[in-house]
PDB file of C-alpha atoms in Angstrom:
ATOM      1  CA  UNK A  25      49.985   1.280  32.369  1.00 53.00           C
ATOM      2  CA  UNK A  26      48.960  -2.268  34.176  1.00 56.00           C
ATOM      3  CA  UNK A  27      51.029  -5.510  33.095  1.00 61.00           C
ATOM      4  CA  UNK A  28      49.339  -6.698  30.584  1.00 58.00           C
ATOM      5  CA  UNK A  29      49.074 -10.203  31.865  1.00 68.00           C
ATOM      6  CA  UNK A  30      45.686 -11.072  30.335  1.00 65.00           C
ATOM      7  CA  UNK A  31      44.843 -11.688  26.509  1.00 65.00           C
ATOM      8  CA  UNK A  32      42.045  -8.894  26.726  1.00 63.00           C
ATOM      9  CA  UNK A  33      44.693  -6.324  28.722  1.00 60.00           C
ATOM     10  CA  UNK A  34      46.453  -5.366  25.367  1.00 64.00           C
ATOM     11  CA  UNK A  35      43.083  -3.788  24.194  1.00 64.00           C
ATOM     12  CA  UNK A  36      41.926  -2.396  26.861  1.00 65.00           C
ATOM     13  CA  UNK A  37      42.431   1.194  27.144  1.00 65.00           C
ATOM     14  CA  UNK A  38      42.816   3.080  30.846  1.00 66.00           C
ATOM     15  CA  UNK A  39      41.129   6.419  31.112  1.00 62.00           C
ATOM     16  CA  UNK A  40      41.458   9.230  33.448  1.00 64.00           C
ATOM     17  CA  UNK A  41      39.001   9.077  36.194  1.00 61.00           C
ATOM     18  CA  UNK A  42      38.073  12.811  35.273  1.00 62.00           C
ATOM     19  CA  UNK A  43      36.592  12.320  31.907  1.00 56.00           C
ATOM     20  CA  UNK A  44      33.616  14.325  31.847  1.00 58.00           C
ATOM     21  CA  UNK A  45      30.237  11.577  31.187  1.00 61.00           C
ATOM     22  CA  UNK A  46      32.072   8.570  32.034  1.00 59.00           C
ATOM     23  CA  UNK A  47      31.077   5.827  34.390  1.00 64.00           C
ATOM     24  CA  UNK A  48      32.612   2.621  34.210  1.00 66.00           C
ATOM     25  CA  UNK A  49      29.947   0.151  33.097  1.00 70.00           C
ATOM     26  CA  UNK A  50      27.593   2.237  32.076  1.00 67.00           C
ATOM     27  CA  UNK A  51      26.710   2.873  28.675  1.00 69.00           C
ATOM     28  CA  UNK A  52      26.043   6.331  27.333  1.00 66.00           C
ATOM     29  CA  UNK A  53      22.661   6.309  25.118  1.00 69.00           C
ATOM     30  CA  UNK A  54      21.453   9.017  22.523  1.00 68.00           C
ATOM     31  CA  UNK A  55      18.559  11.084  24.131  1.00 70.00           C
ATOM     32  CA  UNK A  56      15.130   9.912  24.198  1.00 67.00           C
ATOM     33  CA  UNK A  57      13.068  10.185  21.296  1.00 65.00           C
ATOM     34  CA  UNK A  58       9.423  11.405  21.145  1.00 64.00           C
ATOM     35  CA  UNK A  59       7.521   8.888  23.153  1.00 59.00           C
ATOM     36  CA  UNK A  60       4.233   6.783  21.738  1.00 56.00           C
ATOM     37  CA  UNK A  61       1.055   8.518  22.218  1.00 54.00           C
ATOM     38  CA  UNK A  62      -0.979   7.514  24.980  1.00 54.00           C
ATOM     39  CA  UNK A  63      -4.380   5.716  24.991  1.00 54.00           C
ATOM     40  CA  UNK A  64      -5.616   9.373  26.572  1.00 55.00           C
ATOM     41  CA  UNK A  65      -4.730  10.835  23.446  1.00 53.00           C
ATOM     42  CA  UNK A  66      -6.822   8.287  21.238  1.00 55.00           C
ATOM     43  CA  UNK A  67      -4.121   7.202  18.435  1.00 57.00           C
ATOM     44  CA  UNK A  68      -1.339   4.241  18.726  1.00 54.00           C
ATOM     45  CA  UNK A  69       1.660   5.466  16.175  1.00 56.00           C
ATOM     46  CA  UNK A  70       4.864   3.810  16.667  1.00 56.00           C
ATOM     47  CA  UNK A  71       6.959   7.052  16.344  1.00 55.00           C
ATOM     48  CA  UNK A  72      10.026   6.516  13.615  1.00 54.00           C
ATOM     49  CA  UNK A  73      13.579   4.974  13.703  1.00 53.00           C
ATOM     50  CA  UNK A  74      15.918   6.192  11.979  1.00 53.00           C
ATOM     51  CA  UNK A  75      17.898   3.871   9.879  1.00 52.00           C
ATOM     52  CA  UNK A  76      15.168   1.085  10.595  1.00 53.00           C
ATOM     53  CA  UNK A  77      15.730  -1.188  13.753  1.00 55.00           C
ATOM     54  CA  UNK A  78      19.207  -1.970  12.382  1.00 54.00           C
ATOM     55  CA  UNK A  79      18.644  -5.654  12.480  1.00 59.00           C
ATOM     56  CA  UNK A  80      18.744  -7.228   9.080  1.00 58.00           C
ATOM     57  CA  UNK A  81      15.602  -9.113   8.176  1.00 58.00           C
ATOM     58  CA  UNK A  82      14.080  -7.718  10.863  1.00 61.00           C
ATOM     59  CA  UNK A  83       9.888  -7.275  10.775  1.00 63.00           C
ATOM     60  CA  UNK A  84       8.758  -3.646  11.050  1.00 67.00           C
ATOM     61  CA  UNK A  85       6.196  -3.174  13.569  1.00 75.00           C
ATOM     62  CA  UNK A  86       2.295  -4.200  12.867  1.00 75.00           C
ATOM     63  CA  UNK A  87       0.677  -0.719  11.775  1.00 74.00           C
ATOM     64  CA  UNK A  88      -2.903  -0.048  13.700  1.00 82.00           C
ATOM     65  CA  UNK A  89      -6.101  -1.745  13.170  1.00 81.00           C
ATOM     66  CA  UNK A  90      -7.353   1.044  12.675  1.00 83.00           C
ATOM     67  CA  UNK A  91      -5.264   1.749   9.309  1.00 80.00           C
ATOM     68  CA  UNK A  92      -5.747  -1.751   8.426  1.00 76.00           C
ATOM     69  CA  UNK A  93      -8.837  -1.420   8.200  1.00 80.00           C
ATOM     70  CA  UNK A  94      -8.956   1.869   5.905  1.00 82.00           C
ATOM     71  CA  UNK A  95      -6.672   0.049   3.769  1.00 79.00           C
ATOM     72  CA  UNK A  96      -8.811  -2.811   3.134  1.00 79.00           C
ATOM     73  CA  UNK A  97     -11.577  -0.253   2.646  1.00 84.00           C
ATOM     74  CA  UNK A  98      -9.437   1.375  -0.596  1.00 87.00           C
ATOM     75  CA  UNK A  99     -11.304  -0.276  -3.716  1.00 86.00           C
ATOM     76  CA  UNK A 100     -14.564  -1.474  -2.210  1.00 90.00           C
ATOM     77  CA  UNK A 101     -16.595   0.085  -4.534  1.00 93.00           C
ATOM     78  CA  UNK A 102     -15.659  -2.493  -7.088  1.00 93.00           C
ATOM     79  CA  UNK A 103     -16.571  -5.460  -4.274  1.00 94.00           C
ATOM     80  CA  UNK A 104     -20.115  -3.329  -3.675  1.00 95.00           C
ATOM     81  CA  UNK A 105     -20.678  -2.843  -7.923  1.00 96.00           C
ATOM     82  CA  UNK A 106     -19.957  -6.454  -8.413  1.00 96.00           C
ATOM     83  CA  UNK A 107     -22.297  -7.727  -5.424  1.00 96.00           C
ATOM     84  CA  UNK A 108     -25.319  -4.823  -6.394  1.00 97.00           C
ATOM     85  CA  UNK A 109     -25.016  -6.768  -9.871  1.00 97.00           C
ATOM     86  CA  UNK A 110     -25.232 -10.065  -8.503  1.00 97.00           C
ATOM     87  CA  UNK A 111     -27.962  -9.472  -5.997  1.00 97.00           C
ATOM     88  CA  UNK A 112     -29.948  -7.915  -9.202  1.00 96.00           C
ATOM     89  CA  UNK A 113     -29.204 -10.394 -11.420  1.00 95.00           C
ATOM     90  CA  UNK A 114     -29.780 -12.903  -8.239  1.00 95.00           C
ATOM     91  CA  UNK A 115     -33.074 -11.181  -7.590  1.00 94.00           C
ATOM     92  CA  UNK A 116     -34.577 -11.367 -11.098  1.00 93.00           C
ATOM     93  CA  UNK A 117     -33.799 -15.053 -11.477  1.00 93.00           C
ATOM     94  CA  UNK A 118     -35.675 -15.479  -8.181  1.00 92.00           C
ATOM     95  CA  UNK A 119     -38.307 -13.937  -8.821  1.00 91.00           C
ATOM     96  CA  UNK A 120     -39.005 -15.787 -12.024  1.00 91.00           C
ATOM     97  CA  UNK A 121     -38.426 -19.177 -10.872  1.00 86.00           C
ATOM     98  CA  UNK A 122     -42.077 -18.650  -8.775  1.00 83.00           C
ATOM     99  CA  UNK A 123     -41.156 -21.273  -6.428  1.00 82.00           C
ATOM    100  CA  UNK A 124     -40.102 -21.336  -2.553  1.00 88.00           C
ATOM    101  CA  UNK A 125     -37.127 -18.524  -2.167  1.00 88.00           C
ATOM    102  CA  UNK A 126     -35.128 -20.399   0.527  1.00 91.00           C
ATOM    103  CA  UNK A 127     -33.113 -22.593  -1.752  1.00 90.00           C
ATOM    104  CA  UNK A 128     -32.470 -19.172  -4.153  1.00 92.00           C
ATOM    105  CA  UNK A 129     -31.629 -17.420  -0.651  1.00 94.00           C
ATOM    106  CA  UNK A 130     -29.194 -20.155   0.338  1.00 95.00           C
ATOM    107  CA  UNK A 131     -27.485 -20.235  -2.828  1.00 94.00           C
ATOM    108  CA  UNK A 132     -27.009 -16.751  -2.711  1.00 95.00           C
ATOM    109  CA  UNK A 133     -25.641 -16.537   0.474  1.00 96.00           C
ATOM    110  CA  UNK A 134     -23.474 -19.494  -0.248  1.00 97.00           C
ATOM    111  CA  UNK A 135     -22.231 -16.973  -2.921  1.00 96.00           C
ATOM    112  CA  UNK A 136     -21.516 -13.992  -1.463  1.00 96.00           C
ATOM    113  CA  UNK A 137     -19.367 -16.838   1.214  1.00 97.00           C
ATOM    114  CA  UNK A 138     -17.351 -17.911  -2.022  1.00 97.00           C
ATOM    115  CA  UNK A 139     -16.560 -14.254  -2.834  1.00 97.00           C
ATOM    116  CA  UNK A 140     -15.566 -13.578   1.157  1.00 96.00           C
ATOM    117  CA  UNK A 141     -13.205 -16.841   0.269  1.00 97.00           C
ATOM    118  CA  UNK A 142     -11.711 -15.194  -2.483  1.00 96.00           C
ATOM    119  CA  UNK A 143     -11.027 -11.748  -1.470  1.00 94.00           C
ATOM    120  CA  UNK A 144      -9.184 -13.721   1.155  1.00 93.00           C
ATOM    121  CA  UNK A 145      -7.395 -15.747  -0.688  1.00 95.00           C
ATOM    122  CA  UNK A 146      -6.626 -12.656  -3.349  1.00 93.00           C
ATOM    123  CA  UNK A 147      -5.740 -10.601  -0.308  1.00 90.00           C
ATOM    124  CA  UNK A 148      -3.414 -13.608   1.022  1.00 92.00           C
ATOM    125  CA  UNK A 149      -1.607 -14.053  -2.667  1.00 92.00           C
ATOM    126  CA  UNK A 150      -0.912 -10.811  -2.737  1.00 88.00           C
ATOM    127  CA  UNK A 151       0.614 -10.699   0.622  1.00 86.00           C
ATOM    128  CA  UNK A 152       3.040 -13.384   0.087  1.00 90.00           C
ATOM    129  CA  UNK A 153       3.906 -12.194  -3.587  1.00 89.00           C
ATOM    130  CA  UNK A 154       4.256  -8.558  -3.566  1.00 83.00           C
ATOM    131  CA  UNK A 155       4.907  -8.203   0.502  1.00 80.00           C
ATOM    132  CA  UNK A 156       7.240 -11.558   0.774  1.00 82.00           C
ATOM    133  CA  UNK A 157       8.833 -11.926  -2.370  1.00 85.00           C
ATOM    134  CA  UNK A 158       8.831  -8.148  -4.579  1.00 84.00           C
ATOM    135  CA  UNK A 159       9.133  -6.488  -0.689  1.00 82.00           C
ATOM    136  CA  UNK A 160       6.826  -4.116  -1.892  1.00 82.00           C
ATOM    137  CA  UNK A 161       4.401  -2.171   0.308  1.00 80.00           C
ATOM    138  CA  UNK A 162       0.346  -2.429  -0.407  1.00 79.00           C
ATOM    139  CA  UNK A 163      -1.526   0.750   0.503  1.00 80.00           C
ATOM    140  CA  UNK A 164      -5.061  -0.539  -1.412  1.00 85.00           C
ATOM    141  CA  UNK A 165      -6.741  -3.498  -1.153  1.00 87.00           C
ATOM    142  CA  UNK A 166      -8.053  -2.339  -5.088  1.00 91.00           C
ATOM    143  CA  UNK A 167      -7.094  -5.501  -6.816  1.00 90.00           C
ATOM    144  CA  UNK A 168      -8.753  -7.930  -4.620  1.00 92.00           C
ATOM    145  CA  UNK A 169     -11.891  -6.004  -4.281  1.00 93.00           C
ATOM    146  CA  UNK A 170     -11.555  -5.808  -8.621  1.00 94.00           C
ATOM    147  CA  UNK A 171     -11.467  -9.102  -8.548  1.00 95.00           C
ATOM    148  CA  UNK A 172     -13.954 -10.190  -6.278  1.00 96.00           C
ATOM    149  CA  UNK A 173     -16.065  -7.661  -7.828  1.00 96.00           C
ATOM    150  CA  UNK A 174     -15.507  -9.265 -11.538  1.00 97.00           C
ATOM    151  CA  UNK A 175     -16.399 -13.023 -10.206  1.00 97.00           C
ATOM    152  CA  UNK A 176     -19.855 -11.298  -8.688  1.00 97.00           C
ATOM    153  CA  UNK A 177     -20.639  -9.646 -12.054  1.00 97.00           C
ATOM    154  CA  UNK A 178     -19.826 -13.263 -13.386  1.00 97.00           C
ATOM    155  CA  UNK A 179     -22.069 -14.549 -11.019  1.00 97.00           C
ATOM    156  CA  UNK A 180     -24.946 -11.973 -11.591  1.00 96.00           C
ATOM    157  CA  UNK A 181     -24.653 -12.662 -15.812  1.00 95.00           C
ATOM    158  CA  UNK A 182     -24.506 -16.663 -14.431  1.00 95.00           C
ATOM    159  CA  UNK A 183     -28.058 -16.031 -12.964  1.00 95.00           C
ATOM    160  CA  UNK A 184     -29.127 -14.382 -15.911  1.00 94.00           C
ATOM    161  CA  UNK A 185     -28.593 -17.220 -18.207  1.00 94.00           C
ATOM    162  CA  UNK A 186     -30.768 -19.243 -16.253  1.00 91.00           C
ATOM    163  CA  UNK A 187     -33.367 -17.190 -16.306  1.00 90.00           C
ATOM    164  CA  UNK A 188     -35.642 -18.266 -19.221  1.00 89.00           C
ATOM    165  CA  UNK A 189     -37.273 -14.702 -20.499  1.00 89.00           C
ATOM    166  CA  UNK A 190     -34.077 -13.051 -20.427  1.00 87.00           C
ATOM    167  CA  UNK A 191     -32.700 -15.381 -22.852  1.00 89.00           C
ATOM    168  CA  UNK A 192     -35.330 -14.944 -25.193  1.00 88.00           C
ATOM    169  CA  UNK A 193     -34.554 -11.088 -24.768  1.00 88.00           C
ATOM    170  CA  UNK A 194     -31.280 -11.962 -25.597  1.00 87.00           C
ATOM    171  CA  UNK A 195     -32.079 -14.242 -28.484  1.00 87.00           C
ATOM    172  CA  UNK A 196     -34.122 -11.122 -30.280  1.00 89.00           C
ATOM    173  CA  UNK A 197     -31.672  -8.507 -29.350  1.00 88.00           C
ATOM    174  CA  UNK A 198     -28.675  -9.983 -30.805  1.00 89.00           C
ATOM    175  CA  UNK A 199     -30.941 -11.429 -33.865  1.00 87.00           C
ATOM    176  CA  UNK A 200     -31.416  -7.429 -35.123  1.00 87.00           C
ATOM    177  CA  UNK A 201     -27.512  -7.499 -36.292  1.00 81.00           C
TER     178      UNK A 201
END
């Protein structure tokens, strides 16, 4: 062995020129994984790594629009019940007013932008709760559509309250108990 005049020497080990693989400075890797698909192919998956990327803390890679998108999709019926109620309820309190429909049109619309805010914001909350702090995975976007679905139906029974005939409805409905 060398003289071991260096600090690093002592931990260095020599080996044989003939071991089979080896080439000084070069690192031996695993094989190559299955490789991405292509954009001829039409999807984008990331394929998997084992053991994660084996840097702690480290973000996992941004999954498709594409699945974004179905996931946000998950639970819209509630969103579409909620703004079918509204635009009823909106529709019958229009109507009754008999007067010019673009201020009933812009308040409607101004609306539906409130409920965009909110599924935003619900969306947003529950990112930073139950993705940031609980580290758990969302797969739905059910509870934000639930609740931007219950603040329409609030809004539809709002309309409804305004609405004069209605009321009186109302009024001798609940007067029969």
């Amino acid at each position: 062995m060398a003289e071991q005049t260096q600090p690093w020497a002592e931990r260095t080990v020599e080996l044989p020129p003939e071991e089979s693989g080896f080439r000084r400075g070069v690192a031996r890797v695993a094989p190559p994984g299955p490789q991405p698909q292509t954009a001829a192919t039409g999807t984008f998956e990331t394929p998997p790594v084992p053991g994660g990327s084996g840097w702690p803390g480290a973000a996992q890679p941004r999954p498709p629009v594409s699945y974004q998108l179905r996931q946000l999709r998950r639970g819209g019926v509630w969103s579409l019940l909620g703004g079918l109620f509204a635009f009823v309820c909106w529709g019958i309190w229009a109507i009754s007013s008999r007067g010019d429909l673009t201020s009933p049109v812009v308040t409607f619309l101004l609306t539906l932008c409130v409920a965009v805010g909110l599924f935003a914001l619900s969306r947003l909350l529950g990112r930073v709760v139950l993705e940031g702090q609980l580290r758990r995975v969302r797969r739905t976007a059910r509870g934000a559509h639930a609740l931007t679905g219950l603040f329409l139906a609030g809004v539809g029974v709002a309309y409804l309250r305004q609405t004069e005939w209605v009321m009186g409805v109302w009024s001798w409905f609940s007067g029969l108990w």
